[in-house]
Short mmCIF file of C-alpha atoms in Angstrom, two decimals:
data_model
loop_
_atom_site.label_atom_id
_atom_site.label_comp_id
_atom_site.label_asym_id
_atom_site.label_seq_id
_atom_site.Cartn_x
_atom_site.Cartn_y
_atom_site.Cartn_z
CA MET A 312 -66.24 73.51 74.70
CA LYS A 313 -64.58 71.86 77.69
CA LYS A 314 -61.54 70.81 75.75
CA GLN A 315 -60.89 74.48 74.80
CA THR A 316 -61.21 75.63 78.40
CA TYR A 317 -58.65 73.05 79.49
CA LEU A 318 -56.34 74.17 76.80
CA LEU A 319 -56.64 77.80 77.67
CA PHE A 320 -56.19 76.87 81.37
CA LEU A 321 -52.97 74.87 80.51
CA LEU A 322 -51.44 77.35 78.01
CA PRO A 323 -49.92 79.71 80.60
CA PHE A 324 -48.38 76.80 82.41
CA LEU A 325 -46.82 75.46 79.12
CA ILE A 326 -45.50 78.90 78.23
CA LEU A 327 -44.02 79.24 81.73
CA ALA A 328 -42.40 75.83 81.57
CA ALA A 329 -40.93 76.65 78.17
CA CYS A 330 -39.41 79.97 79.40
CA SER A 331 -38.02 78.49 82.59
CA SER A 332 -36.30 75.58 80.63
CA GLU A 333 -34.97 78.26 78.11
CA ALA A 334 -33.46 80.21 80.96
CA SER A 335 -31.75 77.14 82.39
CA GLN A 336 -30.53 76.21 78.97
CA SER A 337 -28.95 79.64 78.62
CA VAL A 338 -26.97 79.24 81.84
CA GLU A 339 -25.86 75.87 80.61
CA ASN A 340 -24.77 77.42 77.33
CA ILE A 341 -22.91 80.22 79.11
CA GLU A 342 -21.15 77.73 81.26
CA GLU A 343 -20.26 75.55 78.28
CA GLN A 344 -18.83 78.43 76.27
CA ALA A 345 -16.92 79.85 79.20
CA GLU A 346 -15.47 76.43 80.13
CA GLN A 347 -14.23 76.06 76.45
CA GLU A 348 -12.77 79.61 76.34
CA LEU A 349 -11.08 79.13 79.86
CA ASP A 350 -10.34 75.41 79.63
CA ALA A 351 -11.77 74.83 83.27
CA GLU A 352 -14.91 73.61 84.87
CA ILE A 353 -16.84 76.60 85.95
CA TYR A 354 -19.99 77.00 88.05
CA ILE A 355 -22.34 79.91 87.20
CA PRO A 356 -25.14 80.19 89.70
CA GLU A 357 -28.73 81.27 88.96
CA PHE A 358 -30.70 83.24 91.45
CA GLU A 359 -34.47 83.90 91.17
CA GLU A 360 -34.18 87.02 93.24
CA TYR A 361 -30.98 88.25 91.49
CA PRO A 362 -31.27 87.83 87.70
CA MET A 363 -28.10 87.64 85.73
CA VAL A 364 -27.72 90.64 83.34
CA SER A 365 -24.41 89.88 81.64
CA ALA A 366 -21.60 87.36 81.25
CA GLU A 367 -18.38 88.47 79.67
CA ILE A 368 -14.98 86.97 78.89
CA PHE A 369 -12.09 89.35 79.43
CA SER A 370 -8.69 88.67 77.91
CA VAL A 371 -5.44 90.06 79.35
CA PRO A 372 -3.02 89.70 76.36
CA MET A 373 0.25 90.41 78.23
CA ALA A 374 -0.63 87.77 80.81
CA SER A 375 -2.16 85.53 78.16
CA SER A 376 -5.04 84.90 80.51
CA LYS A 377 -8.80 85.07 80.38
CA SER A 378 -11.46 85.54 83.00
CA LEU A 379 -15.20 85.30 83.12
CA MET A 380 -17.22 87.99 84.89
CA VAL A 381 -21.02 87.53 85.54
CA THR A 382 -23.17 90.49 86.72
CA TYR A 383 -26.39 90.24 88.70
CA SER A 384 -28.94 92.83 89.59
CA ARG A 385 -32.39 93.20 91.24
CA GLU A 386 -34.17 93.78 87.91
CA LYS A 387 -33.17 92.32 84.60
CA GLY A 388 -34.44 95.14 82.38
CA SER A 389 -34.37 95.13 78.62
CA LEU A 390 -31.57 93.83 76.37
CA LYS A 391 -29.27 96.60 75.04
CA SER A 392 -28.93 97.14 71.35
CA ASP A 393 -26.36 95.21 69.33
CA GLU A 394 -24.59 98.53 68.64
CA LEU A 395 -24.25 99.29 72.38
CA ILE A 396 -23.00 95.79 73.11
CA SER A 397 -20.42 96.01 70.34
CA ASN A 398 -19.28 99.44 71.60
CA HIS A 399 -19.07 98.01 75.10
CA GLU A 400 -16.85 95.04 73.96
CA GLU A 401 -14.53 97.34 72.06
CA THR A 402 -14.28 99.84 74.99
CA VAL A 403 -13.58 97.30 77.80
CA GLY A 404 -12.01 94.55 75.67
CA SER A 405 -14.34 91.84 76.41
CA GLU A 406 -16.58 89.27 74.57
CA VAL A 407 -20.19 89.36 75.74
CA ILE A 408 -21.58 85.83 75.84
CA TYR A 409 -24.79 86.74 77.62
CA GLY A 410 -26.67 90.00 77.82
CA ILE A 411 -26.08 92.93 78.34
CA TYR A 412 -29.40 93.75 80.10
CA GLU A 413 -30.15 97.01 81.67
CA GLY A 414 -30.09 95.68 85.13
CA ASP A 415 -30.95 98.12 87.91
CA PRO A 416 -29.41 98.30 90.36
CA ILE A 417 -26.29 96.14 89.85
CA LEU A 418 -25.90 94.29 93.14
CA PHE A 419 -22.95 92.02 92.62
CA LYS A 420 -20.36 90.47 90.24
CA ILE A 421 -18.75 87.15 90.21
CA THR A 422 -15.52 86.61 88.43
CA PHE A 423 -13.73 83.29 87.62
CA ASP A 424 -10.14 83.11 86.79
CA LYS A 425 -7.89 80.15 86.36
CA ASN A 426 -5.14 81.80 88.25
CA GLU A 427 -4.79 81.77 92.04
CA ILE A 428 -5.60 84.96 93.91
CA ILE A 429 -3.51 86.25 96.81
CA SER A 430 -4.18 89.07 99.25
CA GLY A 431 -1.35 91.41 98.10
CA ASP A 432 -1.81 94.02 100.84
CA GLY A 433 -2.84 91.72 103.63
CA SER A 434 -6.01 93.73 104.26
CA HIS A 435 -8.30 90.77 103.83
CA GLU A 436 -9.84 88.82 106.76
CA LEU A 437 -10.46 85.03 106.79
CA ARG A 438 -13.85 83.52 107.06
CA THR A 439 -14.81 79.86 106.57
CA VAL A 440 -17.85 79.52 104.18
CA SER A 441 -19.24 76.01 103.48
CA GLY A 442 -15.85 74.56 104.48
CA GLU A 443 -13.81 76.85 102.22
CA SER A 444 -11.39 79.46 103.27
CA VAL A 445 -12.74 82.85 101.92
CA LEU A 446 -10.77 86.08 102.22
CA TYR A 447 -12.92 89.07 102.42
CA HIS A 448 -12.72 92.90 102.83
CA GLU A 449 -15.39 95.34 103.76
CA THR A 450 -15.30 99.01 102.74
CA THR A 451 -17.34 102.10 102.98
CA SER A 452 -17.40 104.96 100.53
CA GLY A 453 -19.77 107.72 101.54
CA ASP A 454 -23.02 106.08 102.46
CA ASN A 455 -22.30 102.94 100.46
CA GLU A 456 -20.95 99.74 101.82
CA TYR A 457 -19.07 97.20 99.83
CA LEU A 458 -17.94 93.61 100.36
CA THR A 459 -15.22 91.95 98.25
CA ALA A 460 -14.27 88.37 98.73
CA PHE A 461 -12.44 85.57 97.03
CA PHE A 462 -11.53 81.90 97.42
CA ASN A 463 -9.28 79.48 95.30
CA GLY A 464 -10.89 76.41 94.03
CA GLU A 465 -9.41 73.38 92.27
CA GLN A 466 -10.05 74.68 88.86
CA GLY A 467 -9.35 78.40 89.53
CA SER A 468 -10.36 81.29 91.68
CA TYR A 469 -13.79 82.96 92.29
CA SER A 470 -13.91 86.54 93.30
CA PHE A 471 -16.92 88.60 94.36
CA GLU A 472 -17.87 92.26 94.45
CA PHE A 473 -21.08 93.19 96.39
CA ALA A 474 -22.80 96.52 96.89
CA LEU A 475 -24.41 95.98 100.15
CA THR A 476 -27.99 97.50 100.52
CA ASP A 477 -31.34 96.84 101.90
CA GLU A 478 -31.82 94.62 98.86
CA LEU A 479 -28.62 92.71 99.36
CA THR A 480 -27.39 92.36 102.93
CA GLU A 481 -24.05 90.87 104.13
CA ASP A 482 -25.78 87.68 105.10
CA GLU A 483 -27.20 87.34 101.54
CA ALA A 484 -23.78 88.03 100.13
CA TYR A 485 -22.29 85.14 102.07
CA TRP A 486 -25.22 83.06 101.02
CA VAL A 487 -24.24 83.75 97.36
CA ILE A 488 -20.62 82.95 98.11
CA SER A 489 -21.86 79.58 99.77
CA THR A 490 -23.94 78.81 96.74
CA VAL A 491 -20.93 79.16 94.46
CA ILE A 492 -18.68 77.06 96.69
CA GLN A 493 -21.23 74.26 96.81
CA GLY A 494 -21.94 74.40 93.11
CA GLN A 495 -18.30 74.33 92.11
CA LYS A 496 -17.57 71.41 94.42
CA SER A 497 -20.38 69.50 92.92
CA LYS A 498 -18.97 69.86 89.27
#
């Protein structure tokens, strides 16, 4: 009888461990697939408080370039149907490599591109984050506040789009940027 009690007590921990290693494996698989497609070392962060809801590779045929966009939200939600994902891929011209989950609300997107980004209109301000020069721009539309930022790393550029809310403050946005900078430097 005691053996069964121990087994029942341990079962939830074993399931939790299996699920968390499965989640880590999926990010590793996403990174691996994106690195092969873009021929670059890419860092994709995982955040417990901001689950990843999609990862897509976009192709720009005229520029013969590809980029990876990863979207995060507050809630992961359920996986969309294969039909909806196929329609999405056709409509936007992407290849979905993770998701698409019905995340709500979408809080931010991180995009990796092998090309260097420049501030074309000079409207960006400069801020040093984790030793890296990050160009950023804050905008307001109605009651909504947004922060866009980017930096150029050794393998390519990372750009960020944040919808600033009570759920994601400006300080948290810069923490996300710092996490990406540190992660890509450690690759």
